[in-house]
Every structure is written in structure tokens, then in C-alpha cells.
Coordinates of C-alpha atoms and ligand atoms in Angstrom, one line a residue:
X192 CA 107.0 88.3 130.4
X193 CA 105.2 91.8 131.1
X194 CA 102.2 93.7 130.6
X195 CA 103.2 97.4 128.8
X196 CA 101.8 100.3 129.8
X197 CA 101.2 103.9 128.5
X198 CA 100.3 106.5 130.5
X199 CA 99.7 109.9 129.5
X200 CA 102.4 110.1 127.4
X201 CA 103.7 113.2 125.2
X202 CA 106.2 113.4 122.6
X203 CA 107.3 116.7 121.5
X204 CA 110.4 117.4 119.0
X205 CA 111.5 120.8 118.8
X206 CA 107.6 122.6 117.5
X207 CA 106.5 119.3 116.7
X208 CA 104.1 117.3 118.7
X209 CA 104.1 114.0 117.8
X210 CA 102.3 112.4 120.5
X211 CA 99.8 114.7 122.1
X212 CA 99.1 112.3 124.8
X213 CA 98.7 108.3 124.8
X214 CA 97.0 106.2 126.9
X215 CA 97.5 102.3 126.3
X216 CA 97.4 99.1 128.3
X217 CA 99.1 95.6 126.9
X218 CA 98.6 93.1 128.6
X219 CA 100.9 90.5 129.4
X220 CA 101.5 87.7 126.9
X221 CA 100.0 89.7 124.2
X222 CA 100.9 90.3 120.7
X223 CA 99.8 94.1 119.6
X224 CA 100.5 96.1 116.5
X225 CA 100.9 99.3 116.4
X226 CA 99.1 100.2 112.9
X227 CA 98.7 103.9 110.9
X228 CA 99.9 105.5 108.1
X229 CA 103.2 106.8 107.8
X230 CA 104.1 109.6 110.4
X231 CA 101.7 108.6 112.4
X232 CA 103.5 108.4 115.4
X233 CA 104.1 104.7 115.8
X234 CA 107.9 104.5 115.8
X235 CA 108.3 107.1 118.6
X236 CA 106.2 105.2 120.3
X237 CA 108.4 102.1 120.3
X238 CA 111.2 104.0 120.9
X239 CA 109.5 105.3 123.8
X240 CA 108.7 102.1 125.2
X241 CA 112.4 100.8 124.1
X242 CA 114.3 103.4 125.9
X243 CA 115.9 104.8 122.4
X244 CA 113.9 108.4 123.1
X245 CA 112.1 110.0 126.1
X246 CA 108.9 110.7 126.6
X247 CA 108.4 114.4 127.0
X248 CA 105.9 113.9 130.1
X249 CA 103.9 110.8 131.3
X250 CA 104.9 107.8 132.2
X251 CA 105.5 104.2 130.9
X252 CA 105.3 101.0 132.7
X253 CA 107.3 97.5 131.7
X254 CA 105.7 94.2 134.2
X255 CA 104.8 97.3 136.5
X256 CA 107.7 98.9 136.8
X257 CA 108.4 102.0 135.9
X258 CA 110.8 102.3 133.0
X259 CA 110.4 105.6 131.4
X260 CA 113.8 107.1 132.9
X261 CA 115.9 103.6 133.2
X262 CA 118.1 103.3 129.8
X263 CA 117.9 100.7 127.2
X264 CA 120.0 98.1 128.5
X265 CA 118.1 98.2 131.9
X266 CA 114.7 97.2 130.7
X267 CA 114.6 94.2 129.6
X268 CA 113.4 94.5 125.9
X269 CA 114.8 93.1 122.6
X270 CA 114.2 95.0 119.9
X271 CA 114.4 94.2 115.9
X272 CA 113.9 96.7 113.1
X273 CA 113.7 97.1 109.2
X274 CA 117.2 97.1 108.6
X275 CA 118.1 94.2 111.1
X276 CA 122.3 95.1 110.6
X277 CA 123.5 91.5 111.2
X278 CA 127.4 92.2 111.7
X279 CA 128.8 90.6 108.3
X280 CA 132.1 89.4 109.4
X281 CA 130.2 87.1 112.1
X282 CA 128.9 83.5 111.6
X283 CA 125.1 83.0 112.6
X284 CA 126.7 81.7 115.7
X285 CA 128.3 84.7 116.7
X286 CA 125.7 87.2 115.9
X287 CA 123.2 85.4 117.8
X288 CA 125.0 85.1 120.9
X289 CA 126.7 88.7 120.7
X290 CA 124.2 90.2 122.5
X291 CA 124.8 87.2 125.8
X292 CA 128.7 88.3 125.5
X293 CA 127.5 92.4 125.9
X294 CA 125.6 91.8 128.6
X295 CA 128.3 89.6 130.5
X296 CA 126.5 86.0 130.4
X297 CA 128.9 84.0 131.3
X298 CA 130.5 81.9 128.1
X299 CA 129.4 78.0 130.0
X300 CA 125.8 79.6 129.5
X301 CA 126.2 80.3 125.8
X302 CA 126.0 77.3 124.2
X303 CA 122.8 75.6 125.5
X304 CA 120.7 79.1 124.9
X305 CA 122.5 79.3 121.5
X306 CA 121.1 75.7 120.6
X307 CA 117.7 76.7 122.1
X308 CA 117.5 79.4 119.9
X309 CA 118.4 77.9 117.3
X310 CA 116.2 74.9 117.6
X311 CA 113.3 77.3 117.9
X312 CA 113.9 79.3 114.5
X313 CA 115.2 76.1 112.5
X314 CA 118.7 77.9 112.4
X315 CA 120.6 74.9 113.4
X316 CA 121.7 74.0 109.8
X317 CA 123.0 77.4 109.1
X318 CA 125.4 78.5 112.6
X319 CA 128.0 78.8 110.9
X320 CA 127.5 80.9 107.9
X321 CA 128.2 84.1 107.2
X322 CA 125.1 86.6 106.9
X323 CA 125.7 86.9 103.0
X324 CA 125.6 83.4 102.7
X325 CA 122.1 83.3 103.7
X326 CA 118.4 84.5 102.2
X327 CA 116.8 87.6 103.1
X328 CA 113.9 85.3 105.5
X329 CA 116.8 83.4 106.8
X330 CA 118.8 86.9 107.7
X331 CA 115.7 88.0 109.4
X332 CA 115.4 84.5 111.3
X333 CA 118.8 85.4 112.9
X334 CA 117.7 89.1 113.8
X335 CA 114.9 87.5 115.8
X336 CA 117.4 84.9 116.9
X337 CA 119.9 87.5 118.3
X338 CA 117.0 89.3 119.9
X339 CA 115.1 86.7 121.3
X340 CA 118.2 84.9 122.8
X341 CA 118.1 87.0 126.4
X342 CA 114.7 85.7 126.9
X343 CA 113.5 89.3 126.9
X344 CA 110.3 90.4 129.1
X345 CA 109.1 92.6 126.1
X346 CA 109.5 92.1 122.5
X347 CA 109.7 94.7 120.1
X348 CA 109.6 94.8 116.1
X349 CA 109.3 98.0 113.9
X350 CA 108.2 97.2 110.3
X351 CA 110.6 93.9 110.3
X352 CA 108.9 92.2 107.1
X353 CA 109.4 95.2 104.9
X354 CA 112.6 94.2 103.4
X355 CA 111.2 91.2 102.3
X356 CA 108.9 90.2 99.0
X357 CA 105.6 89.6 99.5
X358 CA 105.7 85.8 99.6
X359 CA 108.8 85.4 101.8
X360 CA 106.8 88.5 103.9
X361 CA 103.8 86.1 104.1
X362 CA 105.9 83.1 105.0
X363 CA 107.2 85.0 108.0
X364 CA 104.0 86.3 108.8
X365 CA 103.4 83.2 109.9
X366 CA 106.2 82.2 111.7
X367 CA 106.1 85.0 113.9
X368 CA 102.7 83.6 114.5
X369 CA 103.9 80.5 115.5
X370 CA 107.2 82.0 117.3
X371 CA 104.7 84.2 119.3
X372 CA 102.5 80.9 120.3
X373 CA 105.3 79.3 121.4
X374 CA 107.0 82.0 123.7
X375 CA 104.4 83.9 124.5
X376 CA 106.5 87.2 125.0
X377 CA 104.6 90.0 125.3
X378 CA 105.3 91.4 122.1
X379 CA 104.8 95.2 120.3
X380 CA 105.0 95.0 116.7
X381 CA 104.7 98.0 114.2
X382 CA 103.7 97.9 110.8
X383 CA 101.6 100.7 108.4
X384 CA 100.6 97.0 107.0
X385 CA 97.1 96.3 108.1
X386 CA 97.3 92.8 106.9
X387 CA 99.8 92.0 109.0
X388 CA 98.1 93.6 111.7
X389 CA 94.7 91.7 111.4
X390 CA 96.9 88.0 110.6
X391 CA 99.1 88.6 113.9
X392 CA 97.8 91.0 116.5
X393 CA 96.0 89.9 119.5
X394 CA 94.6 93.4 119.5
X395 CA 95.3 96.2 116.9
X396 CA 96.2 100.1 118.6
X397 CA 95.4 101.7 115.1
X398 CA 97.0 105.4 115.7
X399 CA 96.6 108.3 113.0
X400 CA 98.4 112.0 113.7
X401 CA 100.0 110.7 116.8
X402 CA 96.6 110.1 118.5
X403 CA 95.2 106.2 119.2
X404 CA 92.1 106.0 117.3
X405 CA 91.1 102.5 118.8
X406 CA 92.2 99.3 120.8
X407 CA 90.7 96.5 120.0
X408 CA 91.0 93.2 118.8
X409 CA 90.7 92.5 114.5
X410 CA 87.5 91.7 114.6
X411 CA 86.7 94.7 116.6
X412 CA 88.2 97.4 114.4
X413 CA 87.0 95.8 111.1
X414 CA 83.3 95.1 112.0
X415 CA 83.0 97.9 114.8
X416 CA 85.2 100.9 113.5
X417 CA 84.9 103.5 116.1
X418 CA 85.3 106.3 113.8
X419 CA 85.4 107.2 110.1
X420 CA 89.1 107.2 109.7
X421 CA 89.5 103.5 110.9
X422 CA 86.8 102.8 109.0
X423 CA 88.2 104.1 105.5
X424 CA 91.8 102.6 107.0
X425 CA 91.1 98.9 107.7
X426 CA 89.8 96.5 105.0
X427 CA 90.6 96.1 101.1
X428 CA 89.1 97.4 99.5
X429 CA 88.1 99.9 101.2
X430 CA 84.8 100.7 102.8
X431 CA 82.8 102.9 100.6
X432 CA 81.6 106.3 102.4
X433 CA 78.6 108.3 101.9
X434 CA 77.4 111.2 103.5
X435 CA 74.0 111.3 104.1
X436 CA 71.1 112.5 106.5
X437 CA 69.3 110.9 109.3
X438 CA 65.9 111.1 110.2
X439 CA 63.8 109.3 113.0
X440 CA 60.4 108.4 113.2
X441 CA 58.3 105.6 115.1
X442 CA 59.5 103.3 113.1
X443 CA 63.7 103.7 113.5
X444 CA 66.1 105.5 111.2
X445 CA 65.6 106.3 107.7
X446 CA 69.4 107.4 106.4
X447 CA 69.5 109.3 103.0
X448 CA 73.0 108.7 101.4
X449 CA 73.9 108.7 97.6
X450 CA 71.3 107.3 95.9
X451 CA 70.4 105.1 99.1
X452 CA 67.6 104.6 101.4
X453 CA 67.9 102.5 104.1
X454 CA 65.6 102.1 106.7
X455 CA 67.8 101.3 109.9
X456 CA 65.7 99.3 113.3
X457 CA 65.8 101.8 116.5
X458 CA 68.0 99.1 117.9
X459 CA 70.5 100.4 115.0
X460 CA 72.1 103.5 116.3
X461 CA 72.2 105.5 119.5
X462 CA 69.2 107.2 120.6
X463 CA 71.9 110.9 120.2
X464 CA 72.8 109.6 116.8
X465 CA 73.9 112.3 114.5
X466 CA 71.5 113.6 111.8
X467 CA 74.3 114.5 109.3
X468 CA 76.0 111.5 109.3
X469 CA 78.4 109.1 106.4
X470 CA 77.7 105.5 105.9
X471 CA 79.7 102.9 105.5
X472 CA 79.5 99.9 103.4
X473 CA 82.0 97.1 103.3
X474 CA 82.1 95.7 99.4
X475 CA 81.0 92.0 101.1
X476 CA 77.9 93.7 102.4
X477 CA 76.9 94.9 99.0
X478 CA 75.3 92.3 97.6
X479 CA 75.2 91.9 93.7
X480 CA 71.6 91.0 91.6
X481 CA 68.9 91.2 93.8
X482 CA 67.3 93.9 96.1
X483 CA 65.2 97.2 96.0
X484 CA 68.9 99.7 95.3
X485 CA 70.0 100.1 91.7
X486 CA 73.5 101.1 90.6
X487 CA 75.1 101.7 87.7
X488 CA 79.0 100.0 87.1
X489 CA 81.5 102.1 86.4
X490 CA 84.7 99.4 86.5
X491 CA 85.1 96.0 87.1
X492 CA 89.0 94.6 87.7
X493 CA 88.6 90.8 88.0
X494 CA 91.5 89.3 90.8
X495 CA 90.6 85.6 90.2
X496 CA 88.7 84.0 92.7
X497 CA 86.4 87.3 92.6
X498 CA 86.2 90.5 91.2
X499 CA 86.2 94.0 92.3
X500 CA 83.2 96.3 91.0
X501 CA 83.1 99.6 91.0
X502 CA 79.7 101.6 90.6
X503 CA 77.6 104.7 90.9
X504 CA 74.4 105.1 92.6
X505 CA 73.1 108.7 93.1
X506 CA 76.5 110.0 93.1
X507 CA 77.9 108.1 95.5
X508 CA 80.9 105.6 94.6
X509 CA 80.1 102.0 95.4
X510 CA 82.7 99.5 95.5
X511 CA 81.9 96.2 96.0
X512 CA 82.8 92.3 95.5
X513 CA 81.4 89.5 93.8
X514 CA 82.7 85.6 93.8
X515 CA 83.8 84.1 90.1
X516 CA 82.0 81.4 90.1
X517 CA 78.6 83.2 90.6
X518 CA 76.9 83.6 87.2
X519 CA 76.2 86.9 87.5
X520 CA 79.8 87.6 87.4
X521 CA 80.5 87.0 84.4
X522 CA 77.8 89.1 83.1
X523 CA 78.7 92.2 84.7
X524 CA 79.7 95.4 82.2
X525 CA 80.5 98.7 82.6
X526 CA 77.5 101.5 81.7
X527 CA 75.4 98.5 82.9
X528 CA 72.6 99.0 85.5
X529 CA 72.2 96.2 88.5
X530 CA 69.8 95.9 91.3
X531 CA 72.0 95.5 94.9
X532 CA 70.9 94.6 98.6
X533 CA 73.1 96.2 101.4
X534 CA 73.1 94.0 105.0
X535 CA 71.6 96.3 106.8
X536 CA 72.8 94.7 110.4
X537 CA 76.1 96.1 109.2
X538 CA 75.9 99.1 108.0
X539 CA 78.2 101.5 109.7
X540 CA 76.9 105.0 110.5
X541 CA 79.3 107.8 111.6
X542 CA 78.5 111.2 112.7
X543 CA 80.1 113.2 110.3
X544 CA 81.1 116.3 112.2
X545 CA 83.1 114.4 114.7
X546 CA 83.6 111.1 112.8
X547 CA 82.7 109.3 115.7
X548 CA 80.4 106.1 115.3
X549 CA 76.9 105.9 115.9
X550 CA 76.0 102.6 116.0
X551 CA 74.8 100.6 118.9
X552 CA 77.2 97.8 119.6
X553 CA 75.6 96.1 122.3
X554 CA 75.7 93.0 120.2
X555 CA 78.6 91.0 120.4
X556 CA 81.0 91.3 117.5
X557 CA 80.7 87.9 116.8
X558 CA 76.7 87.9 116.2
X559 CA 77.4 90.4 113.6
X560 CA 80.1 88.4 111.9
X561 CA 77.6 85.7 111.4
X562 CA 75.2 88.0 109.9
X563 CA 75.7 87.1 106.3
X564 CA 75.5 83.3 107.4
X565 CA 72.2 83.9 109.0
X566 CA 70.5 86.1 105.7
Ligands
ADP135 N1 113.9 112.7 115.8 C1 112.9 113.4 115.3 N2 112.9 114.7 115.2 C2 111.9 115.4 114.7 N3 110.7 114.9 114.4 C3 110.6 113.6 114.5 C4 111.7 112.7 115.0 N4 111.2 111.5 115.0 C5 110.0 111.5 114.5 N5 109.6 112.7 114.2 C6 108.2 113.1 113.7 O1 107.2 112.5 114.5 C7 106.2 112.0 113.7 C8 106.0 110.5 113.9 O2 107.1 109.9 113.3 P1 107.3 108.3 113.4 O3 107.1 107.9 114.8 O4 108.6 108.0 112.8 O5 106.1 107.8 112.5 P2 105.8 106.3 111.9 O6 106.7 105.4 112.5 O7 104.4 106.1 112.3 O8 105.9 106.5 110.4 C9 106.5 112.5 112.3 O9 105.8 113.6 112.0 C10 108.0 112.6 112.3 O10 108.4 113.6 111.4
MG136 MG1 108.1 104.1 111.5

């Protein structure tokens, strides 16, 4: 096991800069994703750290060592991708130990780290089968099998779960959860899948053009988005964004957004905050039926358990959620008008010239989670 670090590091192909410069500390044991949109930089970035490409300048650290010039094979990492390649004409067996025989284990060794391994992913039932004998979760089982089987310091995966449909992608969701519990490898995971992100991660490194917009644990990046393009990223629906202005008087913050008012506490937002600024508003915190705001709906896409609504308020687009089983919901039509209440402990404010976020977060991220509990 390792802790992973990134230290002024720059990726440049040819004109392109991929990675301006990145600065990132894993610690040891934990399980981080690396999470953006596509081309955001994230694969280079594993392949950094995997040895597969060089860094262009800065350096990068495995268990404190410095790795960025040593090839693959010398830094201790296991790596499995989207397309984990099992070789066909193998058994389960075979693939899973082939990587013991590359690195010149020694064949007495084989057997009790190939039963180990296979005890750990339930493969014991299927060693000797041929890879197109098997399901698509069961393939993926032996990737991890073959890669975890060296008892690497560092565990890598890039996108692994795409492959798969979504339920057999949520089943192994969840294993990895449990693999990761069990093993504790420090482990680097990529995915442009926020849920998997916010199911899995220890802490989320959400990245966007190549730069690392924030670190931070789930909870962290959804209810404290350091800026407005985590913000619009994480959480689905997405946040709704308003610009607005900001004016202060004795009292606090009065924000002007849409067809909003809110009157913020001075505890809010920081005593520089921006005066042109965007809010934020998570649906949940838009709170259907009651309250001094009025908006008109525009669409609402019932999903079951609740439904999605869809409004327009001075403007602005609202989107917000309401349970099934509240009254109200059934009554809901478009063209209709309904009074709303926004939770005004977490309403995001971001300035909008630099998209940074102006909010005060002295409070711990939990407090604020339990907001709606406490109203
Ligand atoms: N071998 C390469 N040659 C040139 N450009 C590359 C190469 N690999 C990646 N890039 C560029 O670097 C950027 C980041 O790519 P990548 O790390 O694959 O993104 P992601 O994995 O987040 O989708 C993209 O703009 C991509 O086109
Ligand atoms: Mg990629």
C-alpha cells in the first residue's frame, strides 16, 4: 500500500496541453476517482501515474518514492481498463496467474495466491473456463483478479464498468466497494460517471480542461462546490443557475436572481463576496407548495418514487423535485402557478466573473446536510 502523489505536473502532446499543471495528494489506503467530462485530462493522468506516458515536467510520487522516470513494470501498480483483453485461449486460471509467470514468481507460489484471489472475487467455480464461457461481470471479475493477484501497492482502473449494463454496472459498483474494504489498496479509479464517483470514492478529484477543479470528499463537492462548473457538474438533476446581483446592507445579503429574492444572513457569504454573482439551487432545496416565491411549471416528467418539475420564475429555469406520495404531486400541471420556499442555509452563491464560490463554509459539511432535517 502507498500514498500517490502529484506534483507540479504538465502534460503536453505536440501543441496540446493537456495538463497545465496538477497538484494532487492520495493518501494511502484511499479509494479516489478521478471524475470530468470527456477530454478532460483524466486518462493521461493515470497513465502518468501508471508509467504508460511521461509527464512533460514535475514529478510523481508512489509510497514516497519517486516513480515518474522508473517504467511500468518497476512501480508496483496494477492497472485494469475499459476493454480488460482477457487472453481467450486461456482458462480463468491461466489469465489470472499470467501476470505471476511475467514477472518470474516462482510456479510453488502460484497456486496458493491463485486460490486467494480467487476466494476473494467468488471465481473459484469458474478457473477453469474459457473467457467466452463466462458473463460480461464475471469477465471483469477476472480482470481485477489478474490485476489484483501481485498484491500491487497502487491500484488503477480507467472507466472499467462501462462495458457493462447498468444493473450488472451497479452490481459491481458495489463489489469494488466491498473489494476496496477488504484490501484496502490505495486505489485511483476514473470514471466521467459521477455516480460512481459519489458511491465509491473516499474523496472525488473532479478535473475539467485538464485542470483539478476540487478535492474533496462526496459530501464536500455536492454540498460545498467550489466553483460553478462543479456545481452544474455533480448532482442529477442538475443544480439550477441564476445570475443575479448582490447587495449588502446591515442586515446581510439581499441576492436578486430570476424572479428571486433572497435575503442571505451576513454569516452567509464572504465579507469580499462578489456583487454580480449566479446562484445555485439544488431541486431538493426547492421546496414545492408553500413559501413567499411563485413559479410557473413548465414540465413535469414523473420517475416513480418522485417527480422532476421543471418551472419558470422571472426568467430563470427552476428545476426541482417533489416525492409521489405527497399530495401536491399529483396535482401539479403545466401553465400552472405554485408558491415555493428555497433553504436558504444552502443556497450556493458563486462569483460569476471567476466562478469561484462565495460562501462561508466554516460550518461543517455535515451541519449543512442536516439542514432540511432541522427546518
Ligand atoms: N496520445 C495523445 N496525443 C495527443 N493528444 C492526446 C493524447 N492523449 C490524450 N490527448 C489529449 O489530451 C486530452 C485529455 O485526454 P484524456 O486524458 O484521454 O481525457 P479523458 O480520459 O478525461 O477523456 C484530450 O484533449 C486528448 O485529445
Ligand atoms: Mg479516458
Amino acid at each position: 500500500m502507498a500514498a500517490v502523489s502529484f506534483r507540479n505536473v504538465r502534460k503536453v502532446f505536440g501543441e496540446t496541453v493537456s495538463i497545465p499543471s496538477l497538484d494532487l495528494d492520495i493518501r494511502d489506503g484511499e479509494f479516489v476517482c478521478l471524475l470530468g467530462p470527456s477530454g478532460c485530462g483524466k486518462t493521461t493522468t493515470l497513465r502518468m501515474l501508471a508509467g504508460l506516458e511521461q509527464p512533460t515536467s514535475g514529478a510523481i510520487h508512489i509510497g514516497g518514492q519517486q516513480v515518474h522516470e522508473l517504467p511500468p513494470a518497476k512501480r508496483d501498480i496494477a492497472m485494469v481498463f475499459q476493454s480488460y483483453a482477457l487472453y481467450p485461449h486461456l482458462t480463468v486460471a491461466e489469465n489470472i496467474v499470467y501476470p505471476l509467470k511475467k514477472r518470474g514468481v516462482p510456479k510453488g507460489e502460484w497456486p496458493a495466491m491463485l486460490a486467494s484471489i480467487a476466494q476473494l472475487l467468488q471465481l473459484e467455480p469458474l478457473l477453469a473456463r474459457k473467457p467466452k464461457q463466462l458473463s460480461g461481470g464475471q469477465q471483469q471479475r477476472v480482470a481485477l483478479g489478474r490485476a489484483l493477484i501481485r498484491k500491487p501497492k497502487v491500484f488503477l482502473l480507467d472507466e472499467p464498468l462501462s462495458n457493462l449494463d447498468a444493473k450488472l454496472r451497479a452490481h459491481m459498483r458495489a463489489e469494488l466497494i466491498e473489494l476496496h474494504r477488504r484490501i484496502g489498496t490505495t486505489t485511483v479509479y476514473v470514471t466521467h460517471d459521477q455516480l460512481e464517483a459519489m458511491t465509491m470514492s473516499t474523496r472525488i478529484a473532479v478535473m475539467n480542461g485538464g485542470v483539478l477543479q476540487q478535492f474533496g470528499t462526496p459530501d464536500e463537492i455536492y454540498y460545498r462546490p467550489a466553483n460553478q462548473f462543479v456545481a452544474g457538474f455533480i448532482g442529477t438533476p442538475a443544480m439550477s443557475l441564476i445570475d443575479g446581483d448582490m447587495q449588502r446592507d446591515d442586515h446581510g445579503f439581499s441576492v436578486r436572481a430570476g424572479g428571486l429574492l433572497l435575503r442571505l444572513p451576513n454569516s452567509a457569504l464572504r465579507g469580499d463576496a462578489a456583487r454580480e454573482v449566479a446562484i445555485g439551487l439544488r431541486p431538493e432545496d426547492i421546496v414545492l407548495g408553500r413559501g413567499a416565491h411563485s413559479a410557473r411549471i413548465k414540465v413535469v416528467e414523473p420517475t416513480g418514487h418522485e417527480s422532476i418539475v421543471l418551472m419558470e420564475c422571472g426568467g430563470a429555469t427552476l428545476c426541482t423535485r417533489i416525492a409521489s406520495d405527497v399530495p401536491l404531486a399529483a396535482e401539479l400541471r403545466a401553465g400552472q402557478d405554485v408558491p415555493f420556499d428555497v433553504t436558504l442555509a444552502r443556497v450556493h452563491v458563486f462569483c460569476r466573473q471567476s466562478g469561484l464560490r462565495q460562501n462561508r463554509d466554516d460550518v461543517n459539511v455535515t451541519a449543512i446536510k442536516r439542514t432540511r432535517d432541522a427546518a
